[in-house]
XYZ file of C-alpha atoms in Angstrom:
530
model
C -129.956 -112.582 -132.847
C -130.056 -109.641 -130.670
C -132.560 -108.692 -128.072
C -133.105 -105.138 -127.053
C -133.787 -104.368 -123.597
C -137.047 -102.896 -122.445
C -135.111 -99.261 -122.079
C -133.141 -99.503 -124.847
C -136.170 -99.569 -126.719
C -137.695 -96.582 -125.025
C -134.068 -94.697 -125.399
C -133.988 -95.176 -128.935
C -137.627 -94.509 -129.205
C -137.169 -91.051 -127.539
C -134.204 -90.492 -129.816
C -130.854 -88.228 -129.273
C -131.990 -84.768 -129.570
C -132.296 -81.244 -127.006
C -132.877 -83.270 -124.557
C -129.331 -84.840 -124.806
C -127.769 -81.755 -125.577
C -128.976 -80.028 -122.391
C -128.269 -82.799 -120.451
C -124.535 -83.528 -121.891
C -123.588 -79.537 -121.301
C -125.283 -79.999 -117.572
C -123.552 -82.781 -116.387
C -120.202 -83.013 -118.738
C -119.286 -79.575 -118.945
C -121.015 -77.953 -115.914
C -121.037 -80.334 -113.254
C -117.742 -82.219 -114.405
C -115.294 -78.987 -113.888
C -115.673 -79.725 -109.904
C -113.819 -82.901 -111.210
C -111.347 -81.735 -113.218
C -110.518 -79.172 -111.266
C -110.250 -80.546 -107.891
C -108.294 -83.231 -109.537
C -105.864 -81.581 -112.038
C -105.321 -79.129 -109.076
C -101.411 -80.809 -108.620
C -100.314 -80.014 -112.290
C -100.051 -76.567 -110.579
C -99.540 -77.301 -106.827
C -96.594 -78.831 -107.342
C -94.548 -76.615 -109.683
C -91.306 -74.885 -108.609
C -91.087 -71.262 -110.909
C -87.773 -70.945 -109.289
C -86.336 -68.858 -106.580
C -82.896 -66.006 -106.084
C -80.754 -66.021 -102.235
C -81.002 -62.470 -101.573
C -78.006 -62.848 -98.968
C -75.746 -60.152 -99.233
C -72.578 -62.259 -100.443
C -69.900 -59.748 -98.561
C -69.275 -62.731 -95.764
C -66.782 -66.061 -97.152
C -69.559 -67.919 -94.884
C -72.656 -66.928 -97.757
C -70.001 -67.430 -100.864
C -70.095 -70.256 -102.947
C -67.666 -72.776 -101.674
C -69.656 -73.035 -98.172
C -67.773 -75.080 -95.841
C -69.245 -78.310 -93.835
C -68.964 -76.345 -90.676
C -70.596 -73.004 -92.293
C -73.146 -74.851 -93.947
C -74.467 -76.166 -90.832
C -74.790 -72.909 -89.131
C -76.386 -71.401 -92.103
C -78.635 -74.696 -92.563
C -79.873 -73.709 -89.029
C -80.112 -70.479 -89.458
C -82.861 -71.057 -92.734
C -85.040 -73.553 -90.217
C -86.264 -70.187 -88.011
C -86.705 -68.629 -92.010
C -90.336 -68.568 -93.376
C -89.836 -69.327 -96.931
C -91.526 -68.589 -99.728
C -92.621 -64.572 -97.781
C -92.812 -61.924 -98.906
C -89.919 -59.966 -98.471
C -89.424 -56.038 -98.492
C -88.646 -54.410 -102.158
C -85.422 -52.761 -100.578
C -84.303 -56.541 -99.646
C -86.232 -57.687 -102.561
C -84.095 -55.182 -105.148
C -80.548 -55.796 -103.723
C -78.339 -55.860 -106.560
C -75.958 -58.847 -104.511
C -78.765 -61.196 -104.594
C -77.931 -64.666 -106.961
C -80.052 -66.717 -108.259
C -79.748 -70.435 -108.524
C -80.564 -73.508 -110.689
C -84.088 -75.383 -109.958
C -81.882 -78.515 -108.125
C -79.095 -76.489 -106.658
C -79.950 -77.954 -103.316
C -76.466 -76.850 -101.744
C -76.742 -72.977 -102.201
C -80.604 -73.625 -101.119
C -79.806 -74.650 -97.947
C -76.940 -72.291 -97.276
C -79.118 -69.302 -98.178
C -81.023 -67.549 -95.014
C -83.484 -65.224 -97.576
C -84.820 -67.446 -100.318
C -87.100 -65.616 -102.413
C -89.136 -67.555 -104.777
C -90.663 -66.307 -108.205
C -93.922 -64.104 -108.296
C -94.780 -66.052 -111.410
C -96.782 -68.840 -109.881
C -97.247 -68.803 -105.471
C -97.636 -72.642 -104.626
C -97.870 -75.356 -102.362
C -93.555 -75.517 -103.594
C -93.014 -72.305 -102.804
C -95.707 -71.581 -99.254
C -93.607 -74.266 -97.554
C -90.539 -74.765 -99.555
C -91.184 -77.809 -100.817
C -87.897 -78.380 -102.694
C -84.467 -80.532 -101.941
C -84.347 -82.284 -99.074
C -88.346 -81.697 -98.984
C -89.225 -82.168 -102.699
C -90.761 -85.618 -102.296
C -93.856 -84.059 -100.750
C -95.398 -82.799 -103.377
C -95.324 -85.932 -105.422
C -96.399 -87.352 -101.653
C -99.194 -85.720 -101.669
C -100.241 -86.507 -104.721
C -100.222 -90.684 -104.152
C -102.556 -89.341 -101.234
C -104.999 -87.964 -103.459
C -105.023 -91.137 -105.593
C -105.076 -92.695 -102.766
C -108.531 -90.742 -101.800
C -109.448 -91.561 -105.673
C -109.063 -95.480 -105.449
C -111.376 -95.491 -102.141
C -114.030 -93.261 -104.271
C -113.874 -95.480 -107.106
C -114.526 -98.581 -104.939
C -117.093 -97.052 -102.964
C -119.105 -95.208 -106.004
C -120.519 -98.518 -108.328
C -122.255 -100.119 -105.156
C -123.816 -96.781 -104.020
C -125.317 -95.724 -107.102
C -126.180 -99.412 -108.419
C -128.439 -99.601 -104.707
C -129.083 -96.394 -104.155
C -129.522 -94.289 -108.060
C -126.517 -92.129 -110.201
C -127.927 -88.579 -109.469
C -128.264 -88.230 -105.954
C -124.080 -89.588 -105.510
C -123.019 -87.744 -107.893
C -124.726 -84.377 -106.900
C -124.017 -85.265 -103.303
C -120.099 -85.582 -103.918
C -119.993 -82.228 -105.828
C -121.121 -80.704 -102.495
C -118.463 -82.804 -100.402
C -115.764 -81.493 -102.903
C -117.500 -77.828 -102.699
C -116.994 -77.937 -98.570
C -113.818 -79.655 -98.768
C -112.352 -77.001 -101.453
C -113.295 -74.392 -99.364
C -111.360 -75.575 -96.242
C -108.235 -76.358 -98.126
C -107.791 -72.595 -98.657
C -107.651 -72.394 -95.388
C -104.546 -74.917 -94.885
C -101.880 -73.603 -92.838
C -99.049 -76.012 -93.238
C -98.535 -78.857 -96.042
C -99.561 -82.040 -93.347
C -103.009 -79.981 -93.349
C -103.070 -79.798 -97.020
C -102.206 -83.308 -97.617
C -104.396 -84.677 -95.703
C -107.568 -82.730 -97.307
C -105.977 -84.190 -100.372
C -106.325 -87.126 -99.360
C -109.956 -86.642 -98.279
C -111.119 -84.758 -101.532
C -110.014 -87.284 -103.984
C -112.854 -89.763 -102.497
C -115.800 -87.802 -103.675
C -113.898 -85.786 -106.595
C -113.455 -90.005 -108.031
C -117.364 -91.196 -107.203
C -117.829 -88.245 -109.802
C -115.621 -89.041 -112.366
C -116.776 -93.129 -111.974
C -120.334 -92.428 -112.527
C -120.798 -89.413 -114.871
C -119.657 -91.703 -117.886
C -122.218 -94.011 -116.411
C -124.974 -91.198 -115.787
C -125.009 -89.711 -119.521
C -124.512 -92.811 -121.286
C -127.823 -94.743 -119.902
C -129.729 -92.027 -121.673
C -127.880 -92.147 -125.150
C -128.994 -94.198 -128.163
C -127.062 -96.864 -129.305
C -125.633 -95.080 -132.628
C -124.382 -91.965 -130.512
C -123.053 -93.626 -127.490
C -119.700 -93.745 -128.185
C -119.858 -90.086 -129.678
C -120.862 -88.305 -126.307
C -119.070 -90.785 -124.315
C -115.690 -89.686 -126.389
C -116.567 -85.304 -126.625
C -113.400 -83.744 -124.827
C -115.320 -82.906 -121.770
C -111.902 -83.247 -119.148
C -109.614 -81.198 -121.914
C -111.775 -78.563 -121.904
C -112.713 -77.793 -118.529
C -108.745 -78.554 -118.472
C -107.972 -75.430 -120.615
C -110.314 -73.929 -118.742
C -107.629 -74.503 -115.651
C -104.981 -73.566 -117.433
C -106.129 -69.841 -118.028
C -107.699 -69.897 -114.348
C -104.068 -70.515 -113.102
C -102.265 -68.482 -115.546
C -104.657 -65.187 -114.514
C -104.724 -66.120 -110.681
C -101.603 -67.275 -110.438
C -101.908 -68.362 -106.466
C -102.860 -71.672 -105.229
C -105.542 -70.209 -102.555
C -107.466 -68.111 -105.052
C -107.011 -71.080 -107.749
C -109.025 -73.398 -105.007
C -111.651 -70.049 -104.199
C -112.540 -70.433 -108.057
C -112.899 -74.202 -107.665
C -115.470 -73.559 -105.186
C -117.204 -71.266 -107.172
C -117.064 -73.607 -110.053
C -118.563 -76.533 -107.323
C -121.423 -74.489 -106.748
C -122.218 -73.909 -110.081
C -122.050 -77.820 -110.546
C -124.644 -77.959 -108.608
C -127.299 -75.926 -109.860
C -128.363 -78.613 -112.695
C -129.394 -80.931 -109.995
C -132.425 -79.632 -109.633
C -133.758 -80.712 -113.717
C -131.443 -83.830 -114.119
C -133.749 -86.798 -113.839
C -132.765 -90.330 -113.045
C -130.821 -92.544 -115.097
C -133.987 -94.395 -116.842
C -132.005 -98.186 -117.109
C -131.517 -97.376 -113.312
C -135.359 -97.362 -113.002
C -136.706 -99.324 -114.683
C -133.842 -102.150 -113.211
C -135.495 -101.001 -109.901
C -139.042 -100.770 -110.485
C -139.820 -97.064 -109.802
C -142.647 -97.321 -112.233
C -143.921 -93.323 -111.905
C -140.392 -92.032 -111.960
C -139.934 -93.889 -115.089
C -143.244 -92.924 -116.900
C -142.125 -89.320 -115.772
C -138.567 -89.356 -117.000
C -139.830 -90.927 -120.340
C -142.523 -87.866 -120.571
C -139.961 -85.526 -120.183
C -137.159 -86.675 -122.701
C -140.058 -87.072 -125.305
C -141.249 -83.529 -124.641
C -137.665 -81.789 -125.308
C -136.692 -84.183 -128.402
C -140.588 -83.672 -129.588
C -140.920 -87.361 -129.938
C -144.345 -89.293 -128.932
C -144.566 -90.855 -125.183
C -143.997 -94.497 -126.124
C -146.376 -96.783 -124.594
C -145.018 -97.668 -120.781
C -147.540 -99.690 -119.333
C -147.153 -103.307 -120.678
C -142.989 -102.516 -120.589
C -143.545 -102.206 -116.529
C -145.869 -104.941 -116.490
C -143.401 -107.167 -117.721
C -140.288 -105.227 -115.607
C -142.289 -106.689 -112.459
C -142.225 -109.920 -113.188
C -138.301 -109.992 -114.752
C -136.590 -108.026 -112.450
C -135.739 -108.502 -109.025
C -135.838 -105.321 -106.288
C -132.189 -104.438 -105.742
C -130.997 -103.562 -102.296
C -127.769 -103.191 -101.194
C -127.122 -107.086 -100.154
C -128.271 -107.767 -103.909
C -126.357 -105.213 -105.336
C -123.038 -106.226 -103.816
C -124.088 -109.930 -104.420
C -124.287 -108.523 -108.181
C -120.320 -107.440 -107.626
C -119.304 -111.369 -107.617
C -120.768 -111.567 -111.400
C -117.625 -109.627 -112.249
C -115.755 -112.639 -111.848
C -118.203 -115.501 -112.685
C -117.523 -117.005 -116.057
C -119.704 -114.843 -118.326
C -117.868 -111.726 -117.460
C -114.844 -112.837 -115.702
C -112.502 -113.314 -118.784
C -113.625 -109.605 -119.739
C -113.356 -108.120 -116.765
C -109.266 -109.660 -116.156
C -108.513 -108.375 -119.553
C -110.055 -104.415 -119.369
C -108.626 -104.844 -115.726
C -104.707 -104.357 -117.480
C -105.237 -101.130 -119.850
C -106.872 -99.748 -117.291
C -104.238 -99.940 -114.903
C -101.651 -98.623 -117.332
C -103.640 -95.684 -118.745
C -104.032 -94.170 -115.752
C -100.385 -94.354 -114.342
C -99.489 -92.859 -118.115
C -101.727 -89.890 -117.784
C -101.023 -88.910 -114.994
C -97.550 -88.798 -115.285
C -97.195 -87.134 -118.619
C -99.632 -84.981 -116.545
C -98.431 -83.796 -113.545
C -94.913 -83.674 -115.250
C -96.164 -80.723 -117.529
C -92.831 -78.314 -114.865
C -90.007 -80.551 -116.449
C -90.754 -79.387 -120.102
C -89.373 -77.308 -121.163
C -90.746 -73.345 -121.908
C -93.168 -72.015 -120.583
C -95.662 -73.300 -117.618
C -98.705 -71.982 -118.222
C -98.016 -72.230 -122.026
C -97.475 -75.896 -121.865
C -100.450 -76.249 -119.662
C -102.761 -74.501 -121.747
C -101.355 -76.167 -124.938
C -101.490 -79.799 -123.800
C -105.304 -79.773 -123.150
C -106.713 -76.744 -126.176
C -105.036 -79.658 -128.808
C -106.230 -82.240 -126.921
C -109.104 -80.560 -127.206
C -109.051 -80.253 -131.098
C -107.991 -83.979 -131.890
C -109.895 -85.742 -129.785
C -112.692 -83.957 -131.539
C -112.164 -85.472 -134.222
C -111.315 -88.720 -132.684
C -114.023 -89.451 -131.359
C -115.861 -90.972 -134.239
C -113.344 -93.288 -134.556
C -115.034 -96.134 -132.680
C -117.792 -95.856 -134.450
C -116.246 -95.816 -137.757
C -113.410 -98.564 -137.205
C -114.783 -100.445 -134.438
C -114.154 -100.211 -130.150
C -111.224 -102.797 -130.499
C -109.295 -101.719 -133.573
C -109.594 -97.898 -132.280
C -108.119 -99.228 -128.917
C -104.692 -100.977 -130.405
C -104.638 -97.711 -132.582
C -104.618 -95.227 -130.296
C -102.276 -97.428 -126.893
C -99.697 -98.490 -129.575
C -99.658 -95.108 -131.230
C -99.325 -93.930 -127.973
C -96.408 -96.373 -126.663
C -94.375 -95.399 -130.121
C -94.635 -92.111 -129.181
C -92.888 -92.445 -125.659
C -90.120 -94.767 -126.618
C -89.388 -92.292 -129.780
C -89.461 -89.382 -127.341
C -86.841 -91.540 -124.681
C -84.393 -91.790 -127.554
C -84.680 -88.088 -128.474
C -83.625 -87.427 -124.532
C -80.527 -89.116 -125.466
C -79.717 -88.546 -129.128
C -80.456 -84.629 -129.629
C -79.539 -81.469 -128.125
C -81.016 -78.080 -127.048
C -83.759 -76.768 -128.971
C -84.490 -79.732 -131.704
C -84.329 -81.913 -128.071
C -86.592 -79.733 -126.039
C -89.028 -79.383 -129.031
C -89.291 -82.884 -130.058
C -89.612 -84.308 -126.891
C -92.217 -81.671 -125.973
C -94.131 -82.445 -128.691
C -93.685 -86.474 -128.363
C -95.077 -86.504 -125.026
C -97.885 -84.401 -125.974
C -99.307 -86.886 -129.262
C -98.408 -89.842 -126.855
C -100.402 -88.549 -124.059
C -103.309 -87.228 -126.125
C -102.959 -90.680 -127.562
C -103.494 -92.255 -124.517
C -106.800 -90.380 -123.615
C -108.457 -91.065 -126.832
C -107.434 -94.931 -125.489
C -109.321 -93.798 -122.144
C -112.218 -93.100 -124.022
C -112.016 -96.112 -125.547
C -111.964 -98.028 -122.235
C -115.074 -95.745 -121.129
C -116.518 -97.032 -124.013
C -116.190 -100.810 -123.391
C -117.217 -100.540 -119.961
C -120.053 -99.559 -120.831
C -121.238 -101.888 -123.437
C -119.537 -105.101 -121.666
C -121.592 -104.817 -118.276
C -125.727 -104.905 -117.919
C -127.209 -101.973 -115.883
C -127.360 -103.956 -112.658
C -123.563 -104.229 -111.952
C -122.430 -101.465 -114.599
C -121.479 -98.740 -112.044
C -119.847 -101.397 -109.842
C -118.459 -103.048 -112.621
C -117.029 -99.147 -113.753
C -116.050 -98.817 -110.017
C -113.520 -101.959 -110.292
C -111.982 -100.551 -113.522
C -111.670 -96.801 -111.951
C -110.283 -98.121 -109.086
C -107.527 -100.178 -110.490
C -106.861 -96.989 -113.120
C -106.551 -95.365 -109.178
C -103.806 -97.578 -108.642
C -101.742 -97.036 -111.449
C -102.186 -93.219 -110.415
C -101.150 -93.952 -107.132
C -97.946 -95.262 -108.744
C -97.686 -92.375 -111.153
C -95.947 -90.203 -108.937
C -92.587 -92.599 -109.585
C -92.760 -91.961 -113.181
C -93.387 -88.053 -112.881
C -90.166 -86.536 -114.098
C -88.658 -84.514 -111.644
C -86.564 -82.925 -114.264
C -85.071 -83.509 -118.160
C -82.439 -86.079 -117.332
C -85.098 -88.258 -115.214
C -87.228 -88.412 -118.803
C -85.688 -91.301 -120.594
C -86.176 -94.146 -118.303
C -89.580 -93.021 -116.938
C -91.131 -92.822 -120.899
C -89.297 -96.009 -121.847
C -91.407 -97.756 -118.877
C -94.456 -95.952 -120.166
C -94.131 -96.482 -123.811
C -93.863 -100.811 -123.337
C -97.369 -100.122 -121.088
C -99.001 -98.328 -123.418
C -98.023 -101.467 -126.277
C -98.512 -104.194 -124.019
C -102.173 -102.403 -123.412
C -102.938 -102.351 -126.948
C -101.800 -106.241 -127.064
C -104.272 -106.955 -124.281
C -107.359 -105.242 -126.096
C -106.969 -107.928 -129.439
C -108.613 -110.239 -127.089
C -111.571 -108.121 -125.706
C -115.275 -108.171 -127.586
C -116.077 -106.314 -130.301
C -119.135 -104.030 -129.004
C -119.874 -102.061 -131.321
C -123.813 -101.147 -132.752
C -124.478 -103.344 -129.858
C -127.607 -102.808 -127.308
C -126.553 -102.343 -123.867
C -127.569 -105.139 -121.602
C -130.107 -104.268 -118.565
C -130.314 -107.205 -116.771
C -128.513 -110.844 -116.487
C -131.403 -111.934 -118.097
C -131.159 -109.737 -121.452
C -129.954 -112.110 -124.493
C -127.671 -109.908 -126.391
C -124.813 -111.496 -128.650
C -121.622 -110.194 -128.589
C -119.240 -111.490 -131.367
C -116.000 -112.484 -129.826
C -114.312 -110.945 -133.392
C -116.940 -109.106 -134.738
C-alpha cells in the first residue's frame, strides 16, 4: 500500500493549473536561458570559420614548398603578428592572397598575415587558437566542466540546508557578474580561467531547477514538465543570437542581458513547499499553499493538523544533518539505486556534450546545423515527453539509450562505407536522432532522480548524479571530433555507452504514478518490476 506524504497531499490538492504554468515559463524558460547560455557558450567559442594568408606570394620564401630554414624565419616572424585583426581592405582585397584548408597547419605557420573569416569572430580566431594551439579550446572547455562538477557537488547540500530559491536566484547573479567580465578578457588564460569559474554557479542552476519545479507538480504531470524541451529551446534561441551577432563579446553582452532578465521572477517565486514543510517553516508554508490555491482557484486545504503532525515527524535540518543525510545515498535502502543511476549518468553527459560541441566538424553550414540540432530537438522531444508516462520511466529509458547507441555505431560505419554527399548527409542526420535520443534519455534520468530520493537528500542526492554527468563532460572534450576522419572511432565509443546505459536501467525501479517520498520516514512502495 502506498502512503502519501503530508505535501503530496496538499500538491495534489492544489492541483496543476496557472499557477504551474506561470511558474514553469518563470523558472524553465526565463530563468534557465542564463544556463543554457552560459553553458552552450563553447558550441560557438570554439569554432574555426576558416581563414586566407594574404602574403603576397612573389618571394620562393612565402611559396608553397617552404623550406625548414624559411619556415623558421617566417614561424618567427607570425609570433610579433596579432592574429585574427583586422586588416586594411587594400591588404584585405589583394588578389595574391590563398586560402588554405581548416588543418593546413604548415602554410599556417609560414604565413605572416592570416586573415580569418568575418563569418563568425571567436575565441579560435581572437587568439588563433588553431594547430599547434588547437587543444585550447577543447582545454578550456574540460575547465568549464570542471567549474560544473564543483557546482554540482556543492548545490544539493546548500539548498537541502539552506532552501532551492535563494541558490538558484543567487547563482544567476554570480553568472550575470561573471558574464559581464568575460567580455572583458584580453587573452585566452583570462578567458579560461572565468570559464572555469562560471561553470560553478551556471551547474548549481541546472542541478536544482529540475528539483525546484518538480516539488510543486502533481504526481500525474511530473514527468510531463520535468520532460518540456526547456534547454532546446532556449538552445535555438542561441543559435539565432549567434547567427545575428556573430562575435563572441556581443554573444556574452546578450547573455548578460538574458541573466538579468532571469532574475526578475525572483521576486514572486515562492519556496519549494516539500522544502518547508521538511523544515518546519509553518507560515511560509500556510502562505505558499494560499497562494498556489488562489491562481489554480482551488480551496486552501486545511494546514493546521498537517503541521501539527510535521512537528512531531520531522527533525530541524541544519547543515551537519543535511550532510549526515548525504551518507543515506549509500546505506542499503538507496545504495543499490544510487550505484546503478550513477552509470547512465556518467555516459549521457560525456555523449551530449560531444555530439554537442562537435556541431564545426559537420558538415554545411554552422549556424544552420546549430539552429537545426536544437528547433527538432525541440519538436520530438515534444512529443516525447509523454512517453514515461505512457510506457513507464524504465522501458522509456532502454528505448531511448539503445535507440540512441544504434544510432552512433550506424553513423561510424557510414564514416567508412559512403562518400560525399549521401556520407555527409547520413552521418549528419545519425548524430542528430542519436543525440536527440540521448536527451530524451536525460530526461528520463531527471525523472528517476526525482522519484527515487525523499525531499530531505533529493537535491544532494541530484547533486551526486550531476556531478558524475560533470565528469563524463569533463571527458567529453576527447570524444569531440576535431574533424570528419576523427568521427568513426569517437561515435563507436559513444554508441557501446549509450547501450551499455540502457542495459544498466533494466535493473532500476519502476517509479511511475508513484508519490514522491518526503522524509525517511514516508512508507511508499516501489515495485522492483512494476
Amino acid at each position: 500500500m502506498e502512503i502519501k506524504g503530508k505535501s503530496e497531499r496538499i500538491i495534489e490538492q492544489l492541483g496543476c493549473g496557472p499557477f504551474q504554468v506561470i511558474f514553469y515559463v518563470n523558472v524553465a524558460i526565463v530563468s534557465y536561458g542564463a544556463y543554457s547560455f552560459t553553458s552552450h557558450f563553447m558550441t560557438f567559442g570554439n569554432y574555426n570559420p576558416g581563414w586566407k594568408c594574404l602574403d603576397i606570394y612573389n618571394d620562393t620564401i612565402h611559396g608553397d614548398n617552404v623550406t625548414s630554414n624559411n619556415h623558421l624565419h617566417v614561424s618567427k616572424q607570425l609570433v610579433d603578428y596579432e592574429i585574427g585583426s583586422r586588416e586594411n581592405e587594400t591588404t584585405r582585397n589583394n588578389t595574391n592572397s590563398r586560402k588554405y584548408k581548416l588543418d593546413d597547419c604548415p602554410a599556417f605557420e609560414a604565413c605572416r598575415h592570416v586573415d580569418f573569416n568575418q563569418e563568425a569572430v571567436t575565441i579560435v580566431t581572437e587568439w588563433g587558437l588553431v594547430c599547434e594551439r588547437a587543444w585550447i579550446p577543447s582545454f578550456i572547455i574540460s575547465l568549464q566542466m570542471i567549474g560544473l562538477a564543483i557546482g554540482a557537488s556543492l548545490s544539493g547540500v546548500a539548498s537541502d540546508a539552506i532552501g532551492r530559491k535563494y541558490v538558484i536566484y543567487l547563482s544567476v547573479l554570480l553568472t550575470l557578474i561573471l558574464n559581464v567580465i568575460l567580455v572583458f578578457s584580453s587573452s585566452w588564460q583570462m578567458f579560461a580561467a572565468l570559464r572555469f569559474l562560471v561553470g560553478i554557479p551556471i551547474s548549481i542552476q541546472s542541478t536544482l531547477y529540475i528539483v525546484y519545479y518538480s516539488e510543486f507538480t502533481p504526481t500525474n504531470w511530473r514527468a510531463i514538465l520535468l520532460g518540456l524541451p526547456c534547454y532546446p529551446i532556449n538552445i535555438v534561441f542561441f543559435g539565432l543570437i549567434c547567427f545575428i551577432l556573430k562575435d563572441w563579446r556581443d554573444i556574452h553582452i546578450a547573455t548578460c542581458v538574458i541573466c538579468a532578465v532571469g532574475l526578475i521572477p525572483v521576486v514572486w517565486l515562492p519556496e519549494s513547499l516539500r522544502w518547508l514543510e521538511v523544515n518546519k517553516k509553518t507560515k511560509e508554508f500556510n502562505r505558499t499553499a494560499q497562494k498556489i490555491a488562489k491562481y489554480n482557484r482551488r480551496a486552501v486545504p486545511v494546514l493546521e493538523n498537517l503541521n501539527t503532525k510535521l512537528r512531531s515527524e520531522i527533525k530541524k535540518d541544519n547543515v551537519i544533518n543535511v550532510i549526515r543525510n548525504t551518507l543515506h545515498l549509500f546505506k542499503r535502502d538507496y545504495r543499490k539505486n544510487t550505484l546503478l543511476i550513477s552509470v547512465p549518468w556518467l555516459s549521457v553527459s560525456l555523449i551530449y556534450f560531444a555530439i554537442a560541441f562537435g556541431v564545426k566538424a559537420l558538415s554545411g553550414n554552422f549556424y544552420f546545423n546549430l539552429i537545426m540540432f536544437y528547433g527538432i530537438e525541440v519538436v520530438i522531444d515534444s512529443c516525447l515527453m509523454f512517453a514515461p508516462n505512457i510506457f513507464g520511466r524504465r522501458k522509456a529509458g532502454i528505448a531511448f539509450s539503445g535507440f540512441s547507441g544504434l544510432c552512433l555505431l550506424v553513423a561510424a560505419c557510414f564514416q567508412v562505407t559512403l562518400s560525399g554527399d549521401a556520407k555527409a548527409y547520413g552521418v549528419a542526420t545519425l548524430a542528430m536522432v542519436g543525440r536527440i535520443s540521448i536527451s530524451a534519455f536525460w530526461g528520463v534520468l531527471l525523472i528517476f532522480n526525482v522519484e527515487i530520493y525523499p525531499t530531505v537528500i533529493r537535491g544532494t542526492a541530484n547533486s551526486w548524479t550531476l556531478f558524475l554527468s560533470r565528469v563524463g563532460g569533463i571527458i567529453a572534450p576527447i570524444l569531440i571530433p576535431v574533424n570528419e576522419s576523427s568521427i568513426f572511432i569517437n561515435y563507436i565509443v559513444m554508441g557501446v555507452l549509450a547501450i551499455f546505459s540502457a542495459i544498466v536501467i533494466i535493473f532500476l525501479p519502476e517509479t511511475k504514478g508513484k508519490p514522491l517520498q518526503d522524509t525517511f520516514t514516508d512508507k511508499v512502495t516501489i515495485e522492483l518490476n512494476g
